[in-house]
Coordinates of C-alpha atoms and ligand atoms in Angstrom, one line a residue:
Chain H
M32 CA -25.9 -0.9 2.7
I33 CA -23.4 -3.1 4.5
P34 CA -22.2 -5.8 2.1
T35 CA -21.1 -9.1 3.6
L36 CA -17.4 -9.2 4.2
P37 CA -15.4 -11.3 1.8
R38 CA -14.4 -14.6 3.2
A39 CA -10.9 -15.8 4.0
G40 CA -9.7 -12.2 4.3
G41 CA -10.4 -11.7 0.6
A42 CA -7.5 -14.0 -0.6
H43 CA -9.6 -15.1 -3.6
L44 CA -10.1 -11.5 -4.6
V45 CA -6.4 -11.0 -4.8
V46 CA -6.2 -13.9 -7.2
L47 CA -9.2 -12.5 -9.1
R48 CA -7.4 -9.2 -9.4
N49 CA -4.3 -10.8 -10.8
L50 CA -6.3 -12.8 -13.3
W51 CA -8.0 -9.6 -14.3
V52 CA -4.7 -8.0 -15.0
H53 CA -3.8 -10.9 -17.2
K54 CA -7.0 -11.3 -19.0
G55 CA -7.0 -11.3 -22.8
G56 CA -4.9 -14.4 -23.1
S57 CA -1.7 -13.3 -21.5
P58 CA -1.7 -16.3 -19.0
W59 CA -1.0 -18.5 -22.0
T60 CA 1.7 -16.1 -23.3
M61 CA 3.2 -16.3 -19.8
A62 CA 3.0 -20.1 -19.9
L63 CA 4.8 -20.1 -23.2
F64 CA 7.6 -18.0 -21.8
S65 CA 7.8 -20.1 -18.6
I66 CA 8.3 -23.3 -20.6
F67 CA 10.7 -21.9 -23.1
E68 CA 13.7 -22.2 -20.7
P69 CA 13.0 -25.8 -19.5
I70 CA 12.4 -26.8 -23.1
L71 CA 15.9 -25.6 -23.9
Y72 CA 17.3 -27.6 -21.0
L73 CA 15.3 -30.7 -22.0
L74 CA 16.8 -30.4 -25.6
A75 CA 20.4 -29.6 -24.7
I76 CA 20.8 -31.8 -21.6
G77 CA 18.0 -34.4 -21.7
V78 CA 18.1 -35.2 -25.4
G79 CA 21.6 -34.0 -26.2
I80 CA 23.7 -35.2 -23.4
G81 CA 21.2 -38.0 -22.8
G82 CA 22.3 -39.4 -26.1
L83 CA 25.7 -40.0 -24.6
V84 CA 24.5 -41.2 -21.3
G85 CA 21.9 -43.8 -22.3
D86 CA 20.0 -45.2 -19.3
V87 CA 20.4 -43.8 -15.9
P88 CA 22.0 -46.4 -13.7
G89 CA 19.8 -47.5 -10.7
V90 CA 16.7 -46.0 -12.3
E91 CA 16.9 -47.8 -15.6
V92 CA 15.1 -45.2 -17.7
P93 CA 16.4 -43.1 -20.7
Y94 CA 18.2 -40.0 -19.5
A95 CA 15.7 -37.6 -21.0
V96 CA 12.8 -39.4 -19.3
Y97 CA 14.8 -39.0 -16.0
V98 CA 15.5 -35.2 -16.4
A99 CA 12.1 -34.1 -17.8
P100 CA 10.2 -34.4 -14.4
A101 CA 12.9 -32.4 -12.6
L102 CA 12.5 -29.7 -15.2
L103 CA 8.8 -29.8 -14.7
A104 CA 9.2 -29.4 -11.0
T105 CA 11.7 -26.4 -11.4
A106 CA 9.5 -24.8 -14.1
M107 CA 6.6 -24.8 -11.7
M108 CA 8.8 -23.5 -8.9
N109 CA 10.1 -20.7 -11.0
S110 CA 6.6 -19.6 -12.0
A111 CA 5.6 -19.3 -8.4
L112 CA 8.9 -17.5 -7.6
E113 CA 8.3 -14.9 -10.3
E114 CA 4.9 -13.9 -9.0
T115 CA 5.8 -13.8 -5.3
G116 CA 9.3 -12.3 -5.9
Q117 CA 10.0 -9.3 -8.1
S118 CA 6.4 -9.0 -9.3
A119 CA 5.1 -8.7 -5.7
Y120 CA 8.0 -6.4 -4.8
A121 CA 7.0 -4.0 -7.6
K122 CA 3.5 -3.9 -6.3
L123 CA 4.6 -3.4 -2.8
A124 CA 7.3 -0.7 -3.2
F125 CA 6.3 1.2 -6.3
D126 CA 2.5 0.8 -6.7
R127 CA 1.8 0.8 -3.0
F128 CA -0.8 -1.8 -4.1
Y129 CA -1.0 -3.7 -0.8
H130 CA -1.2 -0.4 1.2
S131 CA -4.4 0.4 -0.7
L132 CA -5.6 -3.1 -0.4
I133 CA -5.6 -3.3 3.4
V134 CA -7.8 -0.3 3.9
T135 CA -10.5 -2.4 2.4
P136 CA -12.0 -5.5 4.1
V137 CA -9.2 -7.5 2.6
T138 CA -6.7 -8.3 5.4
V139 CA -2.9 -8.7 5.4
T140 CA -3.4 -12.5 5.7
G141 CA -5.8 -12.3 2.8
A142 CA -3.3 -10.4 0.7
V143 CA -0.4 -12.8 1.5
T144 CA -2.5 -15.9 1.1
G145 CA -3.9 -14.6 -2.2
E146 CA -0.5 -13.9 -3.7
V147 CA 0.7 -17.4 -2.7
L148 CA -2.4 -18.9 -4.3
W149 CA -1.8 -16.9 -7.4
G150 CA 1.8 -18.2 -7.5
M151 CA 0.3 -21.7 -7.3
L152 CA -2.1 -21.0 -10.1
R153 CA 0.7 -19.7 -12.3
A154 CA 2.7 -22.9 -11.4
L155 CA -0.3 -25.0 -12.5
I156 CA -0.5 -23.2 -15.9
T157 CA 3.2 -23.6 -16.5
G158 CA 3.1 -27.3 -15.3
T159 CA 0.2 -28.1 -17.7
G160 CA 2.1 -26.5 -20.6
F161 CA 5.3 -28.3 -19.9
L162 CA 3.5 -31.6 -19.4
A163 CA 2.3 -31.3 -22.9
V164 CA 5.8 -30.7 -24.1
I165 CA 7.0 -33.9 -22.3
A166 CA 4.2 -35.8 -23.9
A167 CA 5.1 -34.3 -27.3
F168 CA 8.7 -35.4 -26.8
G169 CA 7.4 -38.9 -26.2
L170 CA 8.9 -39.0 -22.7
V171 CA 5.9 -40.3 -20.8
Q172 CA 6.4 -43.5 -18.9
S173 CA 3.4 -43.9 -16.7
P174 CA -0.1 -42.5 -16.5
W175 CA 0.7 -41.4 -13.0
I176 CA 2.5 -38.4 -14.6
L177 CA -1.0 -36.8 -14.8
L178 CA -0.8 -36.4 -11.0
A179 CA 2.6 -34.7 -11.2
V180 CA 1.1 -31.4 -12.1
P181 CA -1.4 -31.2 -9.3
A182 CA 1.3 -32.4 -6.9
G183 CA 3.4 -29.5 -8.2
L184 CA 0.9 -27.2 -6.6
L185 CA 2.7 -28.1 -3.3
I186 CA 5.9 -26.8 -5.0
G187 CA 4.2 -23.6 -5.8
F188 CA 2.9 -23.3 -2.3
A189 CA 6.3 -24.0 -0.6
F190 CA 8.4 -21.8 -2.8
G191 CA 5.7 -19.1 -3.2
A192 CA 5.4 -18.7 0.6
A193 CA 9.2 -18.6 1.0
S194 CA 9.8 -16.1 -1.7
L195 CA 7.0 -13.8 -0.5
T196 CA 8.7 -13.9 2.9
F197 CA 11.9 -12.9 1.3
T198 CA 10.2 -10.1 -0.6
G199 CA 9.1 -8.8 2.7
Y200 CA 12.7 -8.1 3.6
V201 CA 13.9 -6.9 0.3
R202 CA 15.5 -3.4 0.3
G203 CA 15.9 -3.0 -3.5
W204 CA 16.0 -5.0 -6.7
H205 CA 19.6 -6.0 -6.1
D206 CA 18.6 -8.1 -3.2
Y207 CA 17.1 -10.6 -5.6
Q208 CA 20.6 -11.5 -6.6
Y209 CA 21.0 -13.1 -3.1
M210 CA 18.0 -15.2 -3.9
Q211 CA 19.6 -16.2 -7.2
L212 CA 22.7 -17.1 -5.2
I213 CA 20.6 -19.8 -3.5
M214 CA 18.4 -20.8 -6.3
L215 CA 20.9 -21.5 -9.0
P216 CA 23.1 -24.0 -7.1
M217 CA 20.0 -25.6 -5.8
F218 CA 18.7 -26.0 -9.3
L219 CA 22.0 -27.5 -10.5
F220 CA 22.7 -29.8 -7.6
A221 CA 19.4 -30.9 -6.1
T222 CA 19.2 -34.1 -8.3
T223 CA 17.9 -32.3 -11.3
F224 CA 20.4 -34.0 -13.6
Y225 CA 21.6 -37.1 -11.7
P226 CA 20.6 -39.2 -8.7
V227 CA 21.6 -38.2 -5.2
T228 CA 23.7 -41.4 -5.0
V229 CA 26.5 -39.8 -7.0
Y230 CA 27.4 -37.7 -3.9
P231 CA 29.4 -38.9 -0.9
E232 CA 27.2 -39.6 2.2
P233 CA 27.5 -36.2 4.0
V234 CA 26.7 -34.3 0.8
Q235 CA 23.7 -36.6 0.2
L236 CA 22.3 -35.6 3.6
L237 CA 22.8 -31.9 2.7
V238 CA 21.0 -32.3 -0.7
E239 CA 18.2 -34.3 0.9
A240 CA 17.5 -31.3 3.3
L241 CA 16.8 -29.0 0.3
P242 CA 13.2 -28.2 -0.6
L243 CA 13.9 -28.6 -4.3
Y244 CA 15.1 -32.1 -3.7
H245 CA 11.7 -33.1 -2.3
A246 CA 9.9 -31.2 -5.0
I247 CA 11.8 -33.2 -7.7
E248 CA 11.5 -36.5 -5.9
L249 CA 7.8 -36.1 -5.7
V250 CA 7.2 -35.1 -9.3
R251 CA 9.8 -37.7 -10.6
G252 CA 8.2 -40.5 -8.5
L253 CA 4.8 -39.8 -10.0
A254 CA 6.1 -39.2 -13.5
L255 CA 8.0 -42.5 -13.6
G256 CA 5.2 -44.3 -11.8
R257 CA 7.6 -45.3 -8.9
L258 CA 5.1 -44.9 -6.1
G259 CA 5.9 -45.4 -2.5
P260 CA 5.4 -44.0 1.0
S261 CA 8.5 -41.8 0.5
L262 CA 6.4 -39.6 -1.8
L263 CA 4.1 -38.8 1.1
L264 CA 7.2 -37.7 3.0
N265 CA 8.3 -35.4 0.2
A266 CA 4.8 -34.0 0.1
A267 CA 4.7 -33.5 3.8
Y268 CA 8.1 -31.7 3.7
L269 CA 6.7 -29.2 1.1
I270 CA 3.5 -28.7 3.1
V271 CA 5.4 -28.0 6.4
F272 CA 8.0 -25.8 4.7
G273 CA 5.2 -23.8 3.0
T274 CA 3.1 -23.5 6.1
L275 CA 6.1 -22.2 8.2
F276 CA 7.0 -19.6 5.6
L277 CA 3.3 -18.6 5.1
T278 CA 3.1 -17.9 8.8
W279 CA 6.4 -16.0 8.7
A280 CA 5.3 -14.0 5.6
R281 CA 2.0 -13.0 7.3
R282 CA 3.8 -11.7 10.3
R283 CA 6.5 -9.9 8.3
W284 CA 4.0 -8.3 5.9
G285 CA 1.8 -7.4 8.8
R286 CA 4.6 -5.4 10.2
L287 CA 5.4 -3.9 6.8
L288 CA 1.9 -2.8 6.0
T289 CA 0.5 -1.8 9.4
S290 CA 3.4 -0.2 11.2
Chain T
M214 CA -25.4 16.8 20.2
S215 CA -25.6 14.0 17.7
E216 CA -23.9 10.6 18.0
A217 CA -20.1 10.5 18.1
L218 CA -18.9 8.4 15.2
I219 CA -15.2 8.7 16.2
E220 CA -13.9 9.1 19.6
A221 CA -10.2 9.3 20.5
T222 CA -8.7 9.8 23.9
G223 CA -5.0 9.9 24.8
L224 CA -4.2 8.5 21.4
E225 CA -0.5 7.9 20.8
K226 CA 1.6 6.4 18.0
T227 CA 5.2 5.6 18.6
Y228 CA 7.2 4.1 15.7
P229 CA 9.8 1.6 16.7
A230 CA 13.4 2.4 16.1
R231 CA 14.6 1.5 12.6
N232 CA 17.7 -0.2 13.8
R233 CA 19.7 -0.8 17.0
Q234 CA 21.3 2.7 17.1
G235 CA 17.9 4.4 16.4
T236 CA 15.4 5.6 18.9
P237 CA 11.7 5.1 18.8
F238 CA 9.8 8.0 17.4
R239 CA 6.6 9.4 18.9
A240 CA 4.7 10.8 16.0
V241 CA 1.4 11.2 17.9
A242 CA 1.8 12.1 21.5
G243 CA -1.6 11.9 23.1
V244 CA -4.5 13.5 21.2
A245 CA -8.2 13.5 22.0
F246 CA -11.1 14.4 19.7
R247 CA -14.6 13.5 18.8
V248 CA -16.3 13.6 15.4
H249 CA -20.0 13.5 15.0
R250 CA -22.1 12.1 12.2
G251 CA -22.4 14.4 9.2
E252 CA -19.6 16.7 10.3
A253 CA -16.6 17.8 8.3
F254 CA -13.6 17.6 10.6
G255 CA -10.1 18.8 9.8
F256 CA -6.6 18.3 10.9
L257 CA -4.3 21.2 10.2
G258 CA -0.6 21.1 10.8
P259 CA 2.8 21.6 9.4
N260 CA 4.8 18.7 7.8
G261 CA 5.6 16.0 10.3
A262 CA 2.9 17.1 12.8
G263 CA 1.4 13.6 12.9
K264 CA -1.6 14.1 10.7
S265 CA -1.1 11.1 8.4
S266 CA -0.2 8.9 11.4
T267 CA -3.5 9.8 13.0
M268 CA -5.4 9.2 9.8
R269 CA -3.8 5.7 9.4
M270 CA -4.9 4.9 12.9
L271 CA -8.4 6.0 12.0
A272 CA -8.3 3.8 8.9
G273 CA -7.5 0.8 11.1
V274 CA -4.2 0.0 9.5
S275 CA -1.9 1.3 12.2
A276 CA -2.5 0.2 15.8
P277 CA -2.4 2.9 18.4
T278 CA 0.5 2.6 20.8
A279 CA -1.6 4.0 23.7
G280 CA -5.0 5.5 24.3
T281 CA -8.4 4.5 23.1
L282 CA -10.0 4.9 19.7
R283 CA -13.6 4.0 18.8
I284 CA -14.9 4.3 15.3
L285 CA -18.6 3.6 14.6
G286 CA -18.7 2.2 18.1
L287 CA -16.1 -0.4 17.2
D288 CA -12.4 -1.0 17.9
P289 CA -10.6 -0.2 14.6
V290 CA -8.0 -2.9 15.2
A291 CA -10.0 -5.7 16.7
D292 CA -13.0 -5.1 14.4
G293 CA -10.8 -3.8 11.6
R294 CA -12.6 -5.4 8.7
R295 CA -16.1 -4.4 9.8
V296 CA -14.9 -0.8 10.3
R297 CA -13.1 -0.7 7.0
A298 CA -16.1 -1.9 5.2
R299 CA -17.8 1.3 6.1
L300 CA -14.9 3.7 5.5
G301 CA -13.5 5.3 2.4
V302 CA -9.8 6.1 2.5
V303 CA -7.9 8.6 0.4
P304 CA -4.2 8.2 1.3
Q305 CA -1.7 11.0 1.0
D306 CA 0.2 9.2 -1.8
D307 CA -1.9 8.0 -4.7
S308 CA -1.8 4.2 -4.8
L309 CA -3.9 3.3 -7.8
D310 CA -3.5 0.0 -9.5
T311 CA -1.2 0.8 -12.4
Q312 CA -1.8 -2.5 -14.1
L313 CA -5.5 -1.7 -14.5
T314 CA -7.5 0.9 -16.5
V315 CA -9.3 3.8 -14.8
E316 CA -12.7 2.0 -14.8
E317 CA -11.1 -1.4 -13.8
N318 CA -9.6 0.4 -10.8
L319 CA -13.1 1.2 -9.6
L320 CA -14.5 -2.2 -10.5
V321 CA -11.8 -4.3 -8.8
Y322 CA -11.7 -2.1 -5.8
G323 CA -15.4 -2.6 -5.3
L324 CA -14.9 -6.4 -5.3
Y325 CA -12.5 -6.1 -2.4
F326 CA -15.5 -4.8 -0.4
G327 CA -17.5 -7.9 -1.3
L328 CA -19.8 -6.0 -3.6
S329 CA -21.4 -7.9 -6.4
R330 CA -20.2 -7.3 -10.0
R331 CA -23.6 -5.8 -10.9
A332 CA -23.6 -3.4 -8.0
V333 CA -20.0 -2.4 -8.8
R334 CA -20.6 -1.7 -12.4
T335 CA -23.5 0.7 -11.7
K336 CA -21.5 2.4 -9.0
A337 CA -18.4 2.7 -11.1
G338 CA -20.4 4.4 -13.8
E339 CA -21.7 7.0 -11.3
L340 CA -18.2 7.6 -9.9
L341 CA -16.6 8.1 -13.3
A342 CA -19.1 10.9 -13.8
F343 CA -18.5 12.2 -10.3
A344 CA -14.8 12.4 -11.0
R345 CA -15.4 13.7 -14.5
L346 CA -13.3 10.9 -16.0
E347 CA -15.9 9.3 -18.2
D348 CA -13.9 9.8 -21.3
K349 CA -10.8 8.3 -19.6
A350 CA -12.6 5.1 -18.5
G351 CA -10.4 2.8 -20.7
E352 CA -7.2 4.7 -20.1
R353 CA -4.2 3.2 -18.2
V354 CA -3.7 5.0 -14.9
E355 CA -0.1 6.0 -15.9
N356 CA -1.6 8.1 -18.7
L357 CA -3.6 10.3 -16.3
S358 CA -2.4 13.7 -15.1
G359 CA -1.7 14.1 -11.3
G360 CA -5.0 15.8 -10.7
M361 CA -7.0 13.1 -12.6
R362 CA -5.3 10.5 -10.5
R363 CA -6.3 12.3 -7.4
R364 CA -9.9 12.5 -8.5
L365 CA -9.8 8.8 -9.3
T366 CA -8.4 8.0 -5.9
I367 CA -11.2 9.9 -4.3
A368 CA -13.8 8.2 -6.5
R369 CA -12.4 4.8 -5.7
A370 CA -12.8 5.6 -2.0
L371 CA -16.5 6.1 -2.5
I372 CA -17.1 2.7 -4.2
N373 CA -18.6 1.2 -1.0
D374 CA -20.8 4.2 -0.1
P375 CA -18.8 4.9 3.0
E376 CA -20.3 6.5 6.1
I377 CA -16.9 8.1 6.9
L378 CA -14.5 9.4 4.3
L379 CA -10.9 9.9 5.3
L380 CA -9.0 12.3 3.0
D381 CA -5.3 12.9 3.6
E382 CA -4.5 16.1 1.7
P383 CA -7.2 15.6 -0.9
T384 CA -6.4 18.6 -3.1
T385 CA -2.6 18.7 -2.9
G386 CA -1.3 19.0 -6.5
L387 CA -4.6 20.0 -8.0
D388 CA -5.0 23.2 -10.0
P389 CA -7.4 25.9 -8.5
Q390 CA -10.2 24.9 -10.7
A391 CA -10.0 21.2 -9.9
R392 CA -9.8 22.1 -6.2
H393 CA -13.1 24.1 -6.4
V394 CA -14.8 21.2 -8.3
L395 CA -13.6 18.8 -5.6
W396 CA -14.8 21.1 -2.8
E397 CA -18.2 21.2 -4.4
R398 CA -18.2 17.4 -4.6
L399 CA -17.1 17.0 -1.0
F400 CA -19.8 19.5 0.0
R401 CA -22.3 17.4 -1.8
L402 CA -21.2 14.3 0.0
K403 CA -21.5 16.1 3.3
Q404 CA -25.1 17.1 2.4
D405 CA -25.8 13.4 1.8
G406 CA -24.7 12.7 5.3
V407 CA -21.2 11.4 4.8
T408 CA -18.8 12.3 7.6
L409 CA -15.6 13.9 6.3
I410 CA -12.3 13.8 8.0
L411 CA -9.5 15.6 6.2
T412 CA -6.0 16.9 6.6
T413 CA -4.9 19.9 4.7
H414 CA -2.2 22.6 4.4
Y415 CA -4.6 25.0 2.8
M416 CA -6.3 27.5 5.0
D417 CA -9.0 28.3 2.5
E418 CA -9.8 24.6 2.2
A419 CA -10.1 24.3 5.9
E420 CA -12.3 27.4 6.1
Q421 CA -14.5 26.2 3.2
L422 CA -15.0 22.6 4.2
C423 CA -14.5 22.1 7.9
D424 CA -17.2 22.6 10.5
R425 CA -14.5 22.0 13.1
L426 CA -10.8 21.5 13.0
V427 CA -7.8 20.9 15.2
V428 CA -4.4 22.4 14.8
M429 CA -1.7 19.7 15.3
D430 CA 1.9 20.3 16.0
K431 CA 4.6 17.9 17.0
G432 CA 2.1 15.1 17.7
L433 CA -0.1 17.2 19.9
I434 CA -3.3 19.1 19.4
A435 CA -2.6 22.8 20.0
D436 CA -6.3 23.8 19.9
G437 CA -9.5 23.0 18.2
G438 CA -12.9 24.5 17.3
S439 CA -14.8 26.0 14.4
P440 CA -12.7 28.2 12.2
R441 CA -14.5 31.3 13.6
E442 CA -14.0 30.2 17.2
L443 CA -10.3 29.7 16.6
I444 CA -9.9 33.1 15.0
E445 CA -11.8 34.8 17.8
R446 CA -9.8 33.0 20.5
H447 CA -6.3 33.4 19.1
V448 CA -6.0 36.5 17.0
T449 CA -7.2 40.0 16.8
R450 CA -9.7 41.3 14.2
E451 CA -7.1 42.7 11.8
V452 CA -3.5 42.2 10.9
L453 CA -1.0 44.7 9.6
E454 CA 1.7 43.2 7.4
L455 CA 4.9 45.0 7.1
R456 CA 7.8 44.3 4.7
F457 CA 11.3 45.6 5.0
P458 CA 14.6 45.3 3.1
P459 CA 16.3 42.0 3.8
G460 CA 17.8 41.6 7.3
E461 CA 16.1 44.5 9.0
H462 CA 12.7 43.2 10.1
E463 CA 13.8 40.8 12.8
K464 CA 15.3 43.4 15.0
I465 CA 12.4 45.7 14.6
G466 CA 10.0 42.8 15.3
R467 CA 11.7 42.0 18.5
E468 CA 11.5 45.5 19.7
L469 CA 7.8 45.7 19.1
G470 CA 7.1 42.8 21.4
E471 CA 4.2 40.3 21.9
Q472 CA 1.6 41.4 19.4
V473 CA 4.1 41.1 16.5
E474 CA 4.9 37.8 14.8
V475 CA 8.2 37.6 13.0
L476 CA 8.1 35.7 9.7
P477 CA 11.1 34.9 7.5
D478 CA 10.0 37.6 5.0
R479 CA 7.8 40.0 7.0
L480 CA 6.2 41.2 10.2
L481 CA 2.6 40.5 11.2
W482 CA 1.2 43.0 13.7
Y483 CA -2.0 41.8 15.3
A484 CA -4.4 44.7 16.2
D485 CA -8.1 45.2 16.3
D486 CA -7.6 48.3 14.2
G487 CA -4.9 47.8 11.6
E488 CA -4.8 51.5 10.5
Q489 CA -4.3 52.6 14.1
A490 CA -1.3 50.1 14.3
L491 CA 0.1 51.6 11.2
A492 CA -0.2 55.1 12.5
R493 CA 1.6 53.9 15.7
A494 CA 4.4 52.4 13.6
T495 CA 4.9 55.6 11.8
E496 CA 5.0 57.4 15.1
L497 CA 7.8 55.1 16.3
G498 CA 9.8 56.0 13.2
I499 CA 9.4 52.6 11.5
R500 CA 9.6 52.9 7.7
P501 CA 8.5 49.7 6.0
L502 CA 8.8 49.1 2.3
T503 CA 5.2 48.1 2.1
A504 CA 2.3 48.0 4.6
L505 CA -1.0 46.1 4.2
V506 CA -4.0 45.9 6.5
R507 CA -6.2 42.8 6.2
R508 CA -8.6 40.7 8.2
A509 CA -7.1 38.0 10.4
G510 CA -7.7 34.4 9.2
L511 CA -7.0 30.8 10.0
E512 CA -3.4 31.2 8.8
D513 CA -2.8 33.6 11.6
V514 CA -4.3 31.2 14.1
F515 CA -1.9 28.6 12.8
L516 CA 1.0 31.0 13.1
R517 CA 0.1 31.9 16.7
L518 CA -0.3 28.3 17.7
T519 CA 2.7 26.7 16.0
G520 CA 5.0 29.7 15.5
R521 CA 5.3 28.5 11.9
S522 CA 3.7 29.4 8.6
L523 CA 2.0 26.5 6.9
T524 CA 4.0 26.9 3.8
D525 CA 7.3 26.1 5.6
Ligands
ATP293 N1 6.3 4.3 9.4 C1 7.0 5.2 10.0 N2 8.1 4.8 10.7 C2 8.9 5.8 11.4 N3 8.5 7.1 11.5 C3 7.4 7.5 10.8 C4 6.6 6.6 10.0 N4 5.6 7.3 9.5 C5 5.8 8.6 9.9 N5 6.9 8.7 10.7 C6 7.4 9.9 11.3 O1 6.3 10.5 12.1 C7 6.2 11.9 11.9 C8 4.8 12.3 11.5 O2 4.6 11.8 10.3 P1 3.2 12.0 9.5 O3 3.3 11.4 8.2 O4 2.1 11.6 10.4 O5 3.2 13.6 9.4 P2 2.1 14.6 8.6 O6 1.5 15.5 9.6 O7 1.2 13.8 7.9 O8 3.1 15.4 7.7 P3 2.9 15.9 6.2 O9 2.1 17.2 6.2 O10 4.3 16.1 5.7 O11 2.2 14.8 5.4 C9 7.3 12.3 11.0 O12 8.4 12.7 11.7 C10 7.7 11.0 10.2 O13 9.0 10.9 9.9
MG294 MG1 0.8 13.5 5.9

């Protein structure tokens, strides 16, 4: 009996396996944990500091309304990072999961693509949960916000692919501190809490080069219903960024698993 | 002779240097062998001989650096997926999915082969019985003993009814009883026409299971054949084992010459008649602590070919 080979290198089977592991309701538990932190930020900064700030100049919306979409974008990003970062590393280094995967018809490309897809799915779950929180706080401005979560899949794609590439080079848990070294400043300064116009020109250019800037612009644009062609540019940035890293991840993981 | 399922010629594997100061390492230095359908074929060799490196090339997850390799008439790199769909692989290190239960390990693994859920359920039930793990079906893998994990790994490799089963040290870490059970299972698979390729450090395992085997050392095949052929070719009918107080045996061994092998703890004197050799030793004034005459076996072949005992 020769079964038909799974399509797409078996990427969907990797997603299926991850879902299987989390069956019995734990995706929802995970979603709860993933939105816990952004809720705290929304309360402390959006609502708390927002009370002092009032409306955001140049955008003319209440501060909490301005911050909420950025927290939505970073929450989705973080979910994808979790799955493709330390979680993938544990499976690679300790379980030798991928080593046993690639002796089946699942390919390295299938494994890598599957993990990125899974990161995107996690981002989707988190995004849906946090969108509900935003609605519950009464921070919805425009019906276009419904598209913010699907658009966030691009965030999951871009950051998932990049973090899986990073995981391919990791030598031990401590290396994830380097990732934190990049992620934390990016979270704080990539227009999460204030518009890019507060920076002097050269710094603006720097911030506008960051992937999280484009992630936040995209989600914020949709959430506030400020549509324009620049949103397509933000989306294109994330797609190109993710595609480049996906290619890199495939090559790196190929070398790791099939030396 | 029946169809060759696996054919390797001049097969090499060189690992790239780890860093700039390092040098590339040639783990497999040009080996040739053929395996026929329904055969049990063994790789015997000391640690680092290149057995696992060869097995990983056979599994299609490690590209040969040089030489040719055909499996099931296909190129295991270019046609990797089609080859792997028909292989079962038991790696040297257990790599079970620790986030799943025993039964789920079988089910999910079956899905990777594109099997339907129905087919996989039936097969998983059979394999749990095969591995005698029925009452552990719902257990997490972490809670299994080492031997149980090994059995599960082997059962998992059978989920796709493979034509060829690659077993890298299948019984290392198993207790004697579990090994015998496993041999019986492997023998049954062979009866069913599955081609077995295995590596081992155990002589009795090689003698029991392998129709043919090759002895590997330092990336090369020292010799190959059926266990009986190898014994006839390389060693005498009997062996006289002599033990001495520490430190004495090496000098005595050197004086006795070619037919004597010096091991760290004893001398092996190869002779067609062991008793005669012992009489000769007494004549020469050699006074061992203990002397034992036994039939020569595969272990002796191994010693002759590699100058090392397998348990090094
Ligand atoms: N990925 C790798 N990169 C570099 N060197 C490697 C790699 N894998 C194996 N080697 C080296 O190749 C040699 C052969 O290793 P291999 O695992 O094939 O031996 P083996 O015969 O299976 O030994 P054992 O009986 O200990 O399992 C060893 O010296 C090992 O250090
Ligand atoms: Mg080995």
